[in-house]
Coordinates of C-alpha atoms in Angstrom, one line a residue:
X1 CA 226.4 -41.7 26.4
X2 CA 230.1 -41.6 27.4
X3 CA 232.4 -38.6 27.3
X4 CA 231.3 -35.2 26.1
X5 CA 231.8 -35.0 22.3
X6 CA 233.0 -31.4 22.6
X7 CA 236.0 -32.6 24.5
X8 CA 237.3 -34.5 21.5
X9 CA 238.3 -31.4 19.4
X10 CA 239.7 -27.9 19.7
X11 CA 238.3 -25.1 17.6
X12 CA 240.7 -23.3 15.3
X13 CA 240.5 -19.7 14.0
X14 CA 238.5 -20.2 10.9
X15 CA 234.8 -20.5 10.3
X16 CA 232.6 -20.8 7.1
X17 CA 230.9 -17.5 6.3
X18 CA 227.4 -17.2 7.8
X19 CA 224.7 -18.4 5.4
X20 CA 227.2 -20.3 3.2
X21 CA 225.5 -23.6 3.8
X22 CA 228.7 -25.6 3.1
X23 CA 228.9 -29.2 2.1
X24 CA 231.3 -31.4 4.1
X25 CA 233.7 -33.7 2.2
X26 CA 235.3 -36.3 4.4
X27 CA 238.0 -39.0 3.9
X28 CA 239.5 -41.0 6.8
X29 CA 242.6 -42.9 6.2
X30 CA 242.6 -46.4 7.6
X31 CA 239.8 -48.4 6.0
X32 CA 239.7 -49.9 2.5
X33 CA 240.9 -47.4 -0.2
X34 CA 241.9 -49.3 -3.3
X35 CA 244.3 -47.4 -5.5
X36 CA 244.6 -44.7 -2.8
X37 CA 241.7 -43.1 -4.6
X38 CA 240.2 -41.3 -1.6
X39 CA 243.6 -40.3 -0.2
X40 CA 244.7 -38.9 -3.6
X41 CA 241.5 -36.9 -3.9
X42 CA 241.7 -35.4 -0.4
X43 CA 245.4 -34.6 -0.7
X44 CA 244.8 -33.0 -4.1
X45 CA 242.0 -30.8 -2.9
X46 CA 243.9 -29.6 0.1
X47 CA 247.1 -29.0 -1.8
X48 CA 245.4 -27.2 -4.7
X49 CA 242.9 -25.0 -2.8
X50 CA 243.1 -22.3 -0.2
X51 CA 242.1 -23.6 3.2
X52 CA 242.2 -22.9 7.0
X53 CA 241.7 -25.0 10.1
X54 CA 238.2 -25.0 11.7
X55 CA 238.8 -27.7 14.3
X56 CA 241.6 -30.2 15.2
X57 CA 240.7 -33.6 16.9
X58 CA 242.4 -35.0 19.9
X59 CA 244.6 -37.6 18.1
X60 CA 246.1 -38.9 21.3
X61 CA 242.6 -40.0 22.4
X62 CA 241.6 -41.5 19.1
X63 CA 244.7 -43.2 17.8
X64 CA 246.3 -46.5 18.7
X65 CA 249.9 -45.6 18.2
X66 CA 251.2 -49.2 18.4
X67 CA 248.8 -50.2 15.6
X68 CA 249.7 -47.3 13.3
X69 CA 253.1 -46.0 14.4
X70 CA 253.9 -42.5 13.1
X71 CA 257.0 -42.1 11.1
X72 CA 260.1 -40.6 12.7
X73 CA 263.3 -39.6 10.9
X74 CA 266.8 -40.4 12.3
X75 CA 269.8 -38.6 11.0
X76 CA 273.3 -39.8 12.1
X77 CA 273.1 -39.3 15.8
X78 CA 269.7 -37.7 16.5
X79 CA 266.0 -37.8 15.8
X80 CA 265.4 -35.0 13.3
X81 CA 261.7 -35.2 12.5
X82 CA 258.3 -36.6 13.7
X83 CA 255.3 -36.8 11.4
X84 CA 252.6 -35.8 13.8
X85 CA 249.3 -37.6 13.1
X86 CA 246.4 -35.3 12.4
X87 CA 242.7 -35.3 12.0
X88 CA 241.5 -31.8 10.9
X89 CA 238.4 -30.1 9.8
X90 CA 239.2 -27.3 7.3
X91 CA 237.3 -24.7 5.5
X92 CA 238.2 -24.6 1.8
X93 CA 237.3 -22.3 -1.2
X94 CA 236.6 -23.9 -4.5
X95 CA 237.7 -22.4 -7.9
X96 CA 234.7 -20.0 -7.8
X97 CA 235.3 -18.9 -4.3
X98 CA 232.5 -21.0 -2.8
X99 CA 233.3 -22.4 0.7
X100 CA 233.1 -26.0 1.7
X101 CA 234.5 -28.2 4.5
X102 CA 237.0 -31.0 4.4
X103 CA 237.5 -33.5 7.2
X104 CA 240.7 -35.4 6.6
X105 CA 243.2 -37.5 8.5
X106 CA 243.5 -40.8 10.2
X107 CA 240.5 -42.9 11.0
X108 CA 239.9 -43.1 14.7
X109 CA 240.9 -46.4 16.3
X110 CA 238.5 -45.9 19.2
X111 CA 235.6 -43.9 20.5
X112 CA 233.7 -44.0 17.2
X113 CA 230.4 -43.1 18.7
X114 CA 231.9 -40.0 20.5
X115 CA 233.7 -39.1 17.3
X116 CA 230.6 -39.3 15.2
X117 CA 228.6 -37.2 17.7
X118 CA 231.4 -34.6 17.6
X119 CA 231.3 -34.4 13.8
X120 CA 227.5 -34.3 13.7
X121 CA 227.5 -31.5 16.3
X122 CA 230.1 -29.5 14.5
X123 CA 228.4 -30.0 11.1
X124 CA 225.1 -28.8 12.5
X125 CA 226.7 -25.8 14.2
X126 CA 228.4 -24.9 10.9
X127 CA 225.3 -25.3 8.8
X128 CA 226.4 -28.3 6.7
X129 CA 223.7 -29.1 4.1
X130 CA 225.2 -32.3 2.7
X131 CA 228.1 -34.6 3.8
X132 CA 230.0 -36.6 1.2
X133 CA 232.5 -39.4 1.7
X134 CA 234.6 -41.1 -1.0
X135 CA 237.1 -44.0 -1.3
X136 CA 238.2 -46.9 -3.6
X137 CA 237.2 -50.5 -3.5
X138 CA 238.9 -53.4 -5.4
X139 CA 236.9 -55.0 -8.1
X140 CA 237.5 -57.6 -10.9
X141 CA 237.4 -55.1 -13.7
X142 CA 239.9 -54.1 -16.3
X143 CA 241.7 -50.7 -16.4
X144 CA 240.7 -50.3 -20.1
X145 CA 237.1 -49.7 -19.3
X146 CA 235.3 -46.8 -17.5
X147 CA 235.5 -47.1 -13.8
X148 CA 232.2 -47.8 -12.1
X149 CA 231.1 -46.2 -8.8
X150 CA 228.9 -47.6 -6.0
X151 CA 226.8 -44.8 -4.5
X152 CA 225.0 -44.9 -1.2
X153 CA 223.1 -42.2 0.8
X154 CA 220.8 -41.5 3.7
X155 CA 218.0 -40.4 1.3
X156 CA 217.1 -42.2 -2.0
X157 CA 216.9 -39.1 -4.1
X158 CA 220.6 -38.4 -3.5
X159 CA 221.7 -41.4 -5.5
X160 CA 218.9 -41.5 -8.1
X161 CA 220.0 -43.1 -11.3
X162 CA 222.7 -45.2 -9.7
X163 CA 222.0 -48.9 -10.1
X164 CA 223.1 -51.1 -7.1
X165 CA 225.4 -54.0 -7.7
X166 CA 224.2 -56.1 -4.7
X167 CA 220.9 -56.3 -2.7
X168 CA 222.4 -57.0 0.7
X169 CA 226.0 -57.3 2.0
X170 CA 227.7 -57.4 5.4
X171 CA 231.1 -55.9 5.6
X172 CA 233.5 -54.7 8.4
X173 CA 232.5 -51.3 9.6
X174 CA 234.4 -48.0 9.4
X175 CA 234.1 -44.7 11.1
X176 CA 233.2 -43.0 7.8
X177 CA 230.3 -45.5 7.3
X178 CA 229.1 -45.1 10.8
X179 CA 229.1 -41.3 10.4
X180 CA 226.9 -41.6 7.3
X181 CA 224.6 -44.1 9.2
X182 CA 224.2 -41.7 12.2
X183 CA 223.6 -38.7 10.0
X184 CA 220.8 -40.7 8.4
X185 CA 219.3 -41.4 11.8
X186 CA 219.4 -37.7 12.4
X187 CA 217.4 -37.2 9.1
X188 CA 220.3 -35.4 7.5
X189 CA 221.6 -35.6 4.0
X190 CA 224.7 -37.7 3.4
X191 CA 226.1 -39.6 0.4
X192 CA 229.1 -41.7 -0.3
X193 CA 231.0 -42.9 -3.4
X194 CA 233.1 -46.0 -3.8
X195 CA 235.0 -46.1 -7.1
X196 CA 235.7 -49.6 -8.5
X197 CA 239.4 -50.0 -8.9
X198 CA 240.9 -52.9 -10.8
X199 CA 242.1 -55.2 -8.0
X200 CA 245.5 -55.8 -9.6
X201 CA 246.1 -52.0 -9.1
X202 CA 244.5 -51.8 -5.6
X203 CA 247.9 -51.6 -3.8
X204 CA 249.3 -48.9 -6.1
X205 CA 248.4 -45.2 -6.4
X206 CA 245.8 -45.0 -9.2
X207 CA 245.0 -41.4 -10.1
X208 CA 242.3 -42.3 -12.6
X209 CA 240.2 -43.6 -9.7
X210 CA 240.6 -40.3 -7.9
X211 CA 239.4 -38.4 -11.0
X212 CA 236.3 -40.6 -11.1
X213 CA 235.6 -39.7 -7.4
X214 CA 236.2 -36.0 -8.1
X215 CA 233.6 -36.1 -10.9
X216 CA 231.1 -37.9 -8.6
X217 CA 231.7 -35.3 -5.9
X218 CA 231.3 -32.4 -8.3
X219 CA 228.0 -33.9 -9.6
X220 CA 226.6 -34.3 -6.1
X221 CA 227.7 -30.9 -4.7
X222 CA 228.0 -28.5 -7.6
X223 CA 231.5 -27.5 -6.4
X224 CA 234.0 -26.2 -8.9
X225 CA 237.0 -28.4 -8.1
X226 CA 240.5 -28.4 -9.9
X227 CA 241.1 -31.5 -11.9
X228 CA 244.1 -30.8 -14.3
X229 CA 246.8 -32.1 -12.0
X230 CA 244.9 -35.3 -11.2
X231 CA 244.1 -35.9 -14.9
X232 CA 247.7 -35.4 -15.8
X233 CA 248.8 -37.9 -13.1
X234 CA 246.2 -40.3 -14.4
X235 CA 247.4 -39.9 -18.0
X236 CA 251.0 -40.7 -17.0
X237 CA 250.0 -43.7 -14.9
X238 CA 247.8 -45.1 -17.7
X239 CA 250.7 -44.8 -20.1
X240 CA 252.9 -46.8 -17.8
X241 CA 250.3 -49.5 -17.3
X242 CA 249.8 -49.7 -21.1
X243 CA 253.6 -50.0 -21.5
X244 CA 253.7 -52.9 -19.1
X245 CA 250.7 -54.6 -20.7
X246 CA 252.2 -54.3 -24.2
X247 CA 255.5 -55.8 -23.0
X248 CA 253.9 -59.1 -22.0
X249 CA 251.6 -61.3 -24.1
X250 CA 250.6 -63.1 -20.9
X251 CA 249.4 -59.9 -19.3
X252 CA 247.7 -58.7 -22.5
X253 CA 245.7 -62.0 -22.4
X254 CA 244.7 -61.4 -18.8
X255 CA 243.4 -57.9 -19.6
X256 CA 241.5 -59.1 -22.6
X257 CA 239.9 -61.8 -20.5
X258 CA 238.8 -59.2 -17.9
X259 CA 237.5 -57.0 -20.7
X260 CA 235.3 -59.9 -21.9
X261 CA 234.0 -60.4 -18.4
X262 CA 233.3 -56.7 -18.0
X263 CA 231.6 -56.5 -21.4
X264 CA 229.5 -59.6 -20.8
X265 CA 228.4 -58.2 -17.4
X266 CA 227.5 -54.8 -18.9
X267 CA 225.5 -56.5 -21.6
X268 CA 223.6 -58.7 -19.2
X269 CA 224.1 -58.1 -15.5
X270 CA 222.4 -61.3 -14.6
X271 CA 224.7 -63.4 -16.7
X272 CA 228.3 -61.9 -16.1
X273 CA 230.1 -64.6 -18.1
X274 CA 229.2 -65.4 -21.7
X275 CA 228.7 -69.1 -22.4
X276 CA 231.8 -70.8 -23.8
X277 CA 233.1 -74.3 -24.4
X278 CA 235.8 -73.7 -21.9
X279 CA 235.2 -71.9 -18.6
X280 CA 236.8 -68.5 -18.4
X281 CA 239.2 -67.9 -15.5
X282 CA 237.7 -65.9 -12.6
X283 CA 238.5 -62.2 -12.1
X284 CA 240.4 -63.2 -9.0
X285 CA 242.6 -65.7 -10.9
X286 CA 243.3 -63.2 -13.7
X287 CA 244.0 -60.4 -11.2
X288 CA 246.4 -62.6 -9.3
X289 CA 248.3 -63.2 -12.6
X290 CA 248.6 -59.5 -13.2
X291 CA 249.6 -58.7 -9.7
X292 CA 252.5 -61.3 -10.0
X293 CA 253.6 -59.6 -13.2
X294 CA 253.6 -56.1 -11.7
X295 CA 255.5 -57.4 -8.7
X296 CA 258.1 -58.9 -10.9
X297 CA 258.4 -55.7 -12.9
X298 CA 258.9 -53.7 -9.7
X299 CA 261.5 -56.2 -8.5
X300 CA 263.4 -55.9 -11.8
X301 CA 263.3 -52.1 -11.5
X302 CA 264.7 -52.2 -8.0
X303 CA 267.5 -54.5 -9.2
X304 CA 268.4 -52.1 -12.0
X305 CA 268.6 -49.2 -9.5
X306 CA 270.8 -51.0 -7.0

């Protein structure tokens, strides 16, 4: 079984109130997160709501520093700051005062099994009734349509009404996915949400995707979570994207083609592309064109600032 899971963390001063039956929200930074959707949501919750540390994980044991080097700040003739990596379990209060837990920080590079045992043990000890993960995945979809969500869970009833996109798929694993899998083996309730982010926006911060995740989390948990700041950030980002699209006929054509693909898929999921005399470019080809345009705009902006 390896090392004792309890050696992997140190308990802090806070605990959920007895009988609160909290839900556990978790986001681990290191796996796919298109648009920074999961990171944005986790950061938003912890910056907007009162919280205290329940447990801190031994980052020296879990992190490969040479793979993900922490940032240090050098000023003139000395090192002034070191951004200490963290992986923390916090107790948080929603807008109605209800307590829940948030596990947030860097995804472990090693000892996944010990880590998942530790989280399972902690969540059982703290009376967690439901664990919820969230992140973004890149998809060939336009930003002008509602963002879809892929939901998965350890029990079918937790994702009732969500229609799967694929029957079977093999992908690289993550610590977050392994935790959900192990919770399922323990017969415990866990659910995950992956918001579909336009792949030409996957490398940028896309707050609209975080808003969609927040709405999914609220629906699954009943928590009263703040949304105004995220919605305002999404509004500003959408305006900037619209400005860039309007400024280029080529990009507008790309978006229109993606919209046609999206609408055809929505109308008939078994026939994503409508029949035409000329084959429509694939979502990957269209997204590549848009990515090149956004990169050019960023480069021009950098030139203007220099």
